[in-house]
Amino acid sequence: MARRGFLMSCFLSEGSSRDLSARPRYPSMPRYPKGVAKEEAMGTGKDVEAPPEGRRTVTFSVYGMACSACAGSVEKAIKRLPGIHNAAIDVLNNRAQVIFYPNFVSEDQIRETVEDAGFEVALIQDDVKELTTLTCRLHIKGMTCTSCSSTVESALQSIPGVQEAVVALATEEAEIRYNPKLVSADQLIKGVDDTGFEAILITAGEGRNKIQLKIEGACTERSIRMVESSLQALPGIEEIVTDPVLHTVSVSYKPDQTGPRNFIEVIQSIDSGRLSATIYSEGGGRESHKREEIRQYYHSFLWSLLFTVPVFLFSMVFMYIPGINHMLDIKVVNMLSIGELLRWILSTPVQFIIGRRFYTGAYKALRHGSANMDVLIALGTNAAYFYSVYSVLRAATSRDFESNDFFETSSMLISFILLGKYLEVLAKGITSEAIAKLMDLAPETAVLLIHNEDGNIVSEREIDSRLIQHNDVIKVMPGAKVACDGFVICGQSYVNESMVTGEARPVAKRKGDSVIGGTVNENGMLHVRATHVGSESALSQIVRLVESAQMAKAPVQKYADRISKYFVPLVIILSLLTWLAWFLVGKYNGYPKSWIPSSMDGFQLALQFGISVMVIACPCALGLATPTAVMVGTGVGASQGVLIKGGQALESAHKVNCIVFDKTGTLTTGKPVVISTRLLKNMGLRDFYEYVAAAEANSEHPLAKAIVEYARKFTLEEKYTWPAARDFVSITGHGVKAIVGNKELIVGNESLMQDSGIEIPDQASELLKEAEEMAQTGILVAMNQEIVGVIAISDPLKPGAQDVINILKSMDVRSIMVTGDNWGTAKAIAKEVGIDTIVAKAKPGDKAEKVKELQMSGLTVAMVGDGINDSPALVSADVGMAIGAGTDVAIEAADIVLMKSNLEDVITAIDLSRKTFSRIRMNYMWALGYNIIGIPIAAGVLFPSTRFRLPPWVAGAAMAASSVSVVMCSLLLKNYKRPKKLETLQIKGVMVE
């Protein structure tokens, strides 16, 4: 697997050409459903290792590396180890920096691996403070093409303390991972401002909530100070920033100690109640910036049109109307006519006032040694405008020189480009509407219940849902949305959680059950105590993940970035060569004079060709080809319940030709049930299960829970108390021992019985073999050293699992199953679903090794799993897919999260990635094809044979249309439909009673 990491900016020298392999990391997703105990999450019946403590970074000195091939050998050897997050090799400085999960691999193992590769190695640095890294998000204003985004990205990466910086042109945002001990968010903003672009803080990444309040009433400097001091006295306050001009106060706080409702109450109590406060929604919001940008382009275009239309009429229309034509030809000074003077006057504000943004953008780019679209526009319009000024001034000072101006070229060019930018920002706004739809899932208001000291409800009131605080009790009426994450303290109902889990069937909720904010209460009334509010909620975490996904660049984008780096300088050179070639050929009579239009001379004809070449070239289309498609693709995935963590995951997923499936909880439901019971001695079934359940009730193993749950069916009481078990012993991976009443019970597998010296009769052995062949787990029960029964337990397959495997085969994707279960059960399950290749009795490290073995054979491997022990394999795979109902660790390690926990979404993820990259290829074909075809036409290759030439203003309109067409092409992904084969599957959630 080839992944490019951010460590190059940390310590690799600029001269090194090493490609780094890295997986961009994103915020972990919450576990669904909430409230599952840690023991339950880990009790999957597999070999479970502790979850990772977090990543650590170590730096080694590596001696003996002579070239990049040596560095490649070291890098490859390290990355074969389980739990390696990233490895970067600096061959010039003989260093290797490794980021790893310490629960899966140690420093000594890494060092031994490098030594086995034939190099001397020593640990020189162990940075255990990796977890202090924060992620800052900035909105960047003024970027027009990939040259701008590359300039900002380079500037941010050069700031000490910045570990990674990604600037997305499509979203006009930057995501920066930084060490807060070395650099602050304010310094990052200043770093962007120094490049000439404006940066606005979206979030600094601190682990705290932040809210902005608008103060209304008799605001004075004294009252503002009182507000600040009063809020500072509240517990949990981190930082307060007031704006005396806007009368706003920004408060950073710890949500478990205080909240926005407390702030509003405190403000209202100040100065005898003459002040009030509301949530200020306009402060630095992404949507407000987007709306402002759209408004600016719209107004700029209208003002430009106001001046350009008369210029166009004077140049192209009125000259053919008798009377008006004569009036416009009246001379003012020498040969300067009224028409020329009016065109000059009207085009000047378009060039220098309305078109000021292009001068500003060009200056910023040139100041930092780069060139962008603004440079092309400024050069092209200036050439037309100033040549026209020269022409009219010469006419005004001469009695025989007849001027021929291009004022309509510069003004119409700016107008069409502004129209194109307006349409582009409109279309780009649509590409990110997936986030807006997710945020709209949360209700605007909530009903807060007020309790007295005795816990009785004394009143209720409707509040803004953003004012909900920890431990508030919220009343949820039938048909209303749940306003926050929490648990039910009163009432019972059914809640539709399909927006998170994809499960269409409403889920029963009663006292003690957890609920998720944004889900819909179907019938009964619920009282919910808030546990996660604001940025802590499940919905907020999903939004953050989608935001991060839309920021991440796909590796294919690096080609566009490389092209755009040289694109503008090359176009300027081509433009000058075009002008020079046509001018020299005309000067030395290389073409007939009849080719020159009557309204111009040879110099002006050459100048028009040069300007057309300059303004028809479009670096924007190249820069938008990938990010817009990735934004739409990840947004569509989120709406389908498939959370794709950015362009890296999308690009890798479309190449997948082999999928490794975990068994328990992935191919199967993960909830074992008792299938059959065979008694070998004469005794009642209820008595049998009373003894067995009494022993197993003390075990947390899922098989034990299945037995206890089944045993409850033989009792008449809902909360039956099992007989006391003495001397209880749990033997990990084998079973349990206990004394119940006057009987010694041993419940477990065949090896436990053999170790206990219990003879297994032939009938019991046959029953075990029969269960194994049917993909069931056989449990032996011995009482007083004698086998008395065999219990067969099965973990049912997920509905449609076999159909999913068959569809993957039709897509030329190979399926493999890797499980920690025994070979018999594994073979039976594999046969049932149609998988030919299996690996059984696999430990977590074995799963990762199998993934790497498949990768070494040339396959692009995806891993689908749900447990803690799947995380090493998920990290190792080219694409890790985590089942949404799985554990936090698995979801953190994965590239794609299947929120619905349906296997069909594996197909959706692969198909969507293929469709997205098909769209990206189409975008590149259009963007490159447009430039390859358009530039020669603008240069006049068709003129000798057809007399067809492209006026500069038409070339400008074509340039504006090209970037809009790329964005619109990406937007067609919004019409994505899942493969038709999936529509025939009736895959639903499984309820195990």
mmCIF file of N, CA, C and O in Angstrom, residues 147-181:
data_model
loop_
_atom_site.group_PDB
_atom_site.id
_atom_site.type_symbol
_atom_site.label_atom_id
_atom_site.label_comp_id
_atom_site.label_asym_id
_atom_site.label_seq_id
_atom_site.Cartn_x
_atom_site.Cartn_y
_atom_site.Cartn_z
ATOM 1 N N SER A 147 -2.560 27.285 -7.180
ATOM 2 C CA SER A 147 -1.335 28.010 -6.857
ATOM 3 C C SER A 147 -1.494 28.772 -5.545
ATOM 4 O O SER A 147 -0.578 28.804 -4.720
ATOM 5 N N CYS A 148 -2.688 29.353 -5.341
ATOM 6 C CA CYS A 148 -2.955 30.071 -4.085
ATOM 7 C C CYS A 148 -2.951 29.111 -2.905
ATOM 8 O O CYS A 148 -2.334 29.381 -1.866
ATOM 9 N N SER A 149 -3.661 27.990 -3.050
ATOM 10 C CA SER A 149 -3.746 27.030 -1.939
ATOM 11 C C SER A 149 -2.372 26.449 -1.623
ATOM 12 O O SER A 149 -2.045 26.221 -0.454
ATOM 13 N N SER A 150 -1.542 26.224 -2.645
ATOM 14 C CA SER A 150 -0.188 25.697 -2.416
ATOM 15 C C SER A 150 0.669 26.720 -1.679
ATOM 16 O O SER A 150 1.471 26.349 -0.813
ATOM 17 N N THR A 151 0.492 28.003 -1.998
ATOM 18 C CA THR A 151 1.250 29.064 -1.312
ATOM 19 C C THR A 151 0.907 29.093 0.170
ATOM 20 O O THR A 151 1.794 29.158 1.034
ATOM 21 N N VAL A 152 -0.392 29.054 0.475
ATOM 22 C CA VAL A 152 -0.825 29.079 1.876
ATOM 23 C C VAL A 152 -0.351 27.827 2.598
ATOM 24 O O VAL A 152 0.128 27.888 3.742
ATOM 25 N N GLU A 153 -0.462 26.677 1.941
ATOM 26 C CA GLU A 153 -0.061 25.412 2.553
ATOM 27 C C GLU A 153 1.424 25.417 2.886
ATOM 28 O O GLU A 153 1.829 25.007 3.984
ATOM 29 N N SER A 154 2.242 25.889 1.960
ATOM 30 C CA SER A 154 3.694 25.945 2.196
ATOM 31 C C SER A 154 4.024 26.888 3.344
ATOM 32 O O SER A 154 4.891 26.596 4.173
ATOM 33 N N ALA A 155 3.325 28.023 3.403
ATOM 34 C CA ALA A 155 3.574 28.990 4.471
ATOM 35 C C ALA A 155 3.230 28.398 5.832
ATOM 36 O O ALA A 155 3.964 28.588 6.811
ATOM 37 N N LEU A 156 2.117 27.680 5.913
ATOM 38 C CA LEU A 156 1.716 27.073 7.185
ATOM 39 C C LEU A 156 2.683 25.972 7.603
ATOM 40 O O LEU A 156 3.043 25.851 8.779
ATOM 41 N N GLN A 157 3.115 25.155 6.647
ATOM 42 C CA GLN A 157 4.012 24.049 6.971
ATOM 43 C C GLN A 157 5.383 24.537 7.429
ATOM 44 O O GLN A 157 6.100 23.813 8.122
ATOM 45 N N SER A 158 5.730 25.768 7.059
ATOM 46 C CA SER A 158 7.046 26.295 7.453
ATOM 47 C C SER A 158 7.039 26.874 8.863
ATOM 48 O O SER A 158 8.103 27.208 9.392
ATOM 49 N N ILE A 159 5.859 26.984 9.483
ATOM 50 C CA ILE A 159 5.772 27.537 10.835
ATOM 51 C C ILE A 159 6.217 26.478 11.846
ATOM 52 O O ILE A 159 5.697 25.354 11.828
ATOM 53 N N PRO A 160 7.166 26.769 12.739
ATOM 54 C CA PRO A 160 7.600 25.787 13.749
ATOM 55 C C PRO A 160 6.424 25.345 14.615
ATOM 56 O O PRO A 160 5.636 26.180 15.084
ATOM 57 N N GLY A 161 6.296 24.043 14.818
ATOM 58 C CA GLY A 161 5.210 23.511 15.619
ATOM 59 C C GLY A 161 4.064 22.963 14.800
ATOM 60 O O GLY A 161 3.218 22.233 15.320
ATOM 61 N N VAL A 162 4.026 23.300 13.511
ATOM 62 C CA VAL A 162 2.989 22.762 12.619
ATOM 63 C C VAL A 162 3.445 21.400 12.113
ATOM 64 O O VAL A 162 4.515 21.273 11.521
ATOM 65 N N GLN A 163 2.638 20.379 12.373
ATOM 66 C CA GLN A 163 3.005 19.027 11.974
ATOM 67 C C GLN A 163 2.410 18.657 10.621
ATOM 68 O O GLN A 163 2.988 17.888 9.860
ATOM 69 N N GLU A 164 1.247 19.201 10.322
ATOM 70 C CA GLU A 164 0.617 18.925 9.030
ATOM 71 C C GLU A 164 -0.321 20.074 8.697
ATOM 72 O O GLU A 164 -1.010 20.611 9.570
ATOM 73 N N ALA A 165 -0.339 20.463 7.451
ATOM 74 C CA ALA A 165 -1.263 21.510 7.004
ATOM 75 C C ALA A 165 -1.848 21.105 5.661
ATOM 76 O O ALA A 165 -1.108 20.761 4.732
ATOM 77 N N VAL A 166 -3.151 21.119 5.584
ATOM 78 C CA VAL A 166 -3.850 20.797 4.338
ATOM 79 C C VAL A 166 -4.768 21.964 4.011
ATOM 80 O O VAL A 166 -5.601 22.355 4.828
ATOM 81 N N VAL A 167 -4.612 22.517 2.822
ATOM 82 C CA VAL A 167 -5.451 23.636 2.376
ATOM 83 C C VAL A 167 -6.299 23.155 1.213
ATOM 84 O O VAL A 167 -5.772 22.672 0.207
ATOM 85 N N ALA A 168 -7.606 23.254 1.359
ATOM 86 C CA ALA A 168 -8.540 22.786 0.334
ATOM 87 C C ALA A 168 -9.099 23.977 -0.425
ATOM 88 O O ALA A 168 -9.727 24.858 0.166
ATOM 89 N N LEU A 169 -8.877 24.002 -1.737
ATOM 90 C CA LEU A 169 -9.372 25.099 -2.564
ATOM 91 C C LEU A 169 -10.895 25.074 -2.645
ATOM 92 O O LEU A 169 -11.549 26.119 -2.582
ATOM 93 N N ALA A 170 -11.471 23.877 -2.776
ATOM 94 C CA ALA A 170 -12.920 23.774 -2.971
ATOM 95 C C ALA A 170 -13.701 24.297 -1.776
ATOM 96 O O ALA A 170 -14.728 24.953 -1.932
ATOM 97 N N THR A 171 -13.224 23.996 -0.556
ATOM 98 C CA THR A 171 -13.934 24.455 0.645
ATOM 99 C C THR A 171 -13.383 25.775 1.167
ATOM 100 O O THR A 171 -13.970 26.363 2.074
ATOM 101 N N GLU A 172 -12.233 26.215 0.597
ATOM 102 C CA GLU A 172 -11.561 27.432 1.048
ATOM 103 C C GLU A 172 -11.271 27.375 2.547
ATOM 104 O O GLU A 172 -11.484 28.332 3.279
ATOM 105 N N GLU A 173 -10.786 26.211 2.971
ATOM 106 C CA GLU A 173 -10.459 26.018 4.377
ATOM 107 C C GLU A 173 -9.087 25.376 4.509
ATOM 108 O O GLU A 173 -8.573 24.742 3.580
ATOM 109 N N ALA A 174 -8.512 25.564 5.687
ATOM 110 C CA ALA A 174 -7.241 24.919 6.013
ATOM 111 C C ALA A 174 -7.421 24.121 7.292
ATOM 112 O O ALA A 174 -8.084 24.576 8.232
ATOM 113 N N GLU A 175 -6.846 22.922 7.311
ATOM 114 C CA GLU A 175 -6.855 22.099 8.518
ATOM 115 C C GLU A 175 -5.400 21.904 8.928
ATOM 116 O O GLU A 175 -4.607 21.370 8.144
ATOM 117 N N ILE A 176 -5.067 22.346 10.135
ATOM 118 C CA ILE A 176 -3.674 22.328 10.591
ATOM 119 C C ILE A 176 -3.563 21.523 11.868
ATOM 120 O O ILE A 176 -4.295 21.775 12.831
ATOM 121 N N ARG A 177 -2.669 20.540 11.881
ATOM 122 C CA ARG A 177 -2.337 19.809 13.102
ATOM 123 C C ARG A 177 -1.073 20.457 13.671
ATOM 124 O O ARG A 177 -0.057 20.551 12.983
ATOM 125 N N TYR A 178 -1.160 20.899 14.916
ATOM 126 C CA TYR A 178 -0.054 21.669 15.473
ATOM 127 C C TYR A 178 0.137 21.357 16.955
ATOM 128 O O TYR A 178 -0.756 20.838 17.623
ATOM 129 N N ASN A 179 1.339 21.682 17.441
ATOM 130 C CA ASN A 179 1.665 21.524 18.849
ATOM 131 C C ASN A 179 1.386 22.848 19.553
ATOM 132 O O ASN A 179 2.073 23.842 19.302
ATOM 133 N N PRO A 180 0.386 22.900 20.439
ATOM 134 C CA PRO A 180 0.019 24.173 21.067
ATOM 135 C C PRO A 180 1.114 24.746 21.961
ATOM 136 O O PRO A 180 1.062 25.922 22.319
ATOM 137 N N LYS A 181 2.100 23.923 22.317
ATOM 138 C CA LYS A 181 3.200 24.428 23.139
ATOM 139 C C LYS A 181 4.203 25.215 22.312
ATOM 140 O O LYS A 181 5.005 25.974 22.851
#
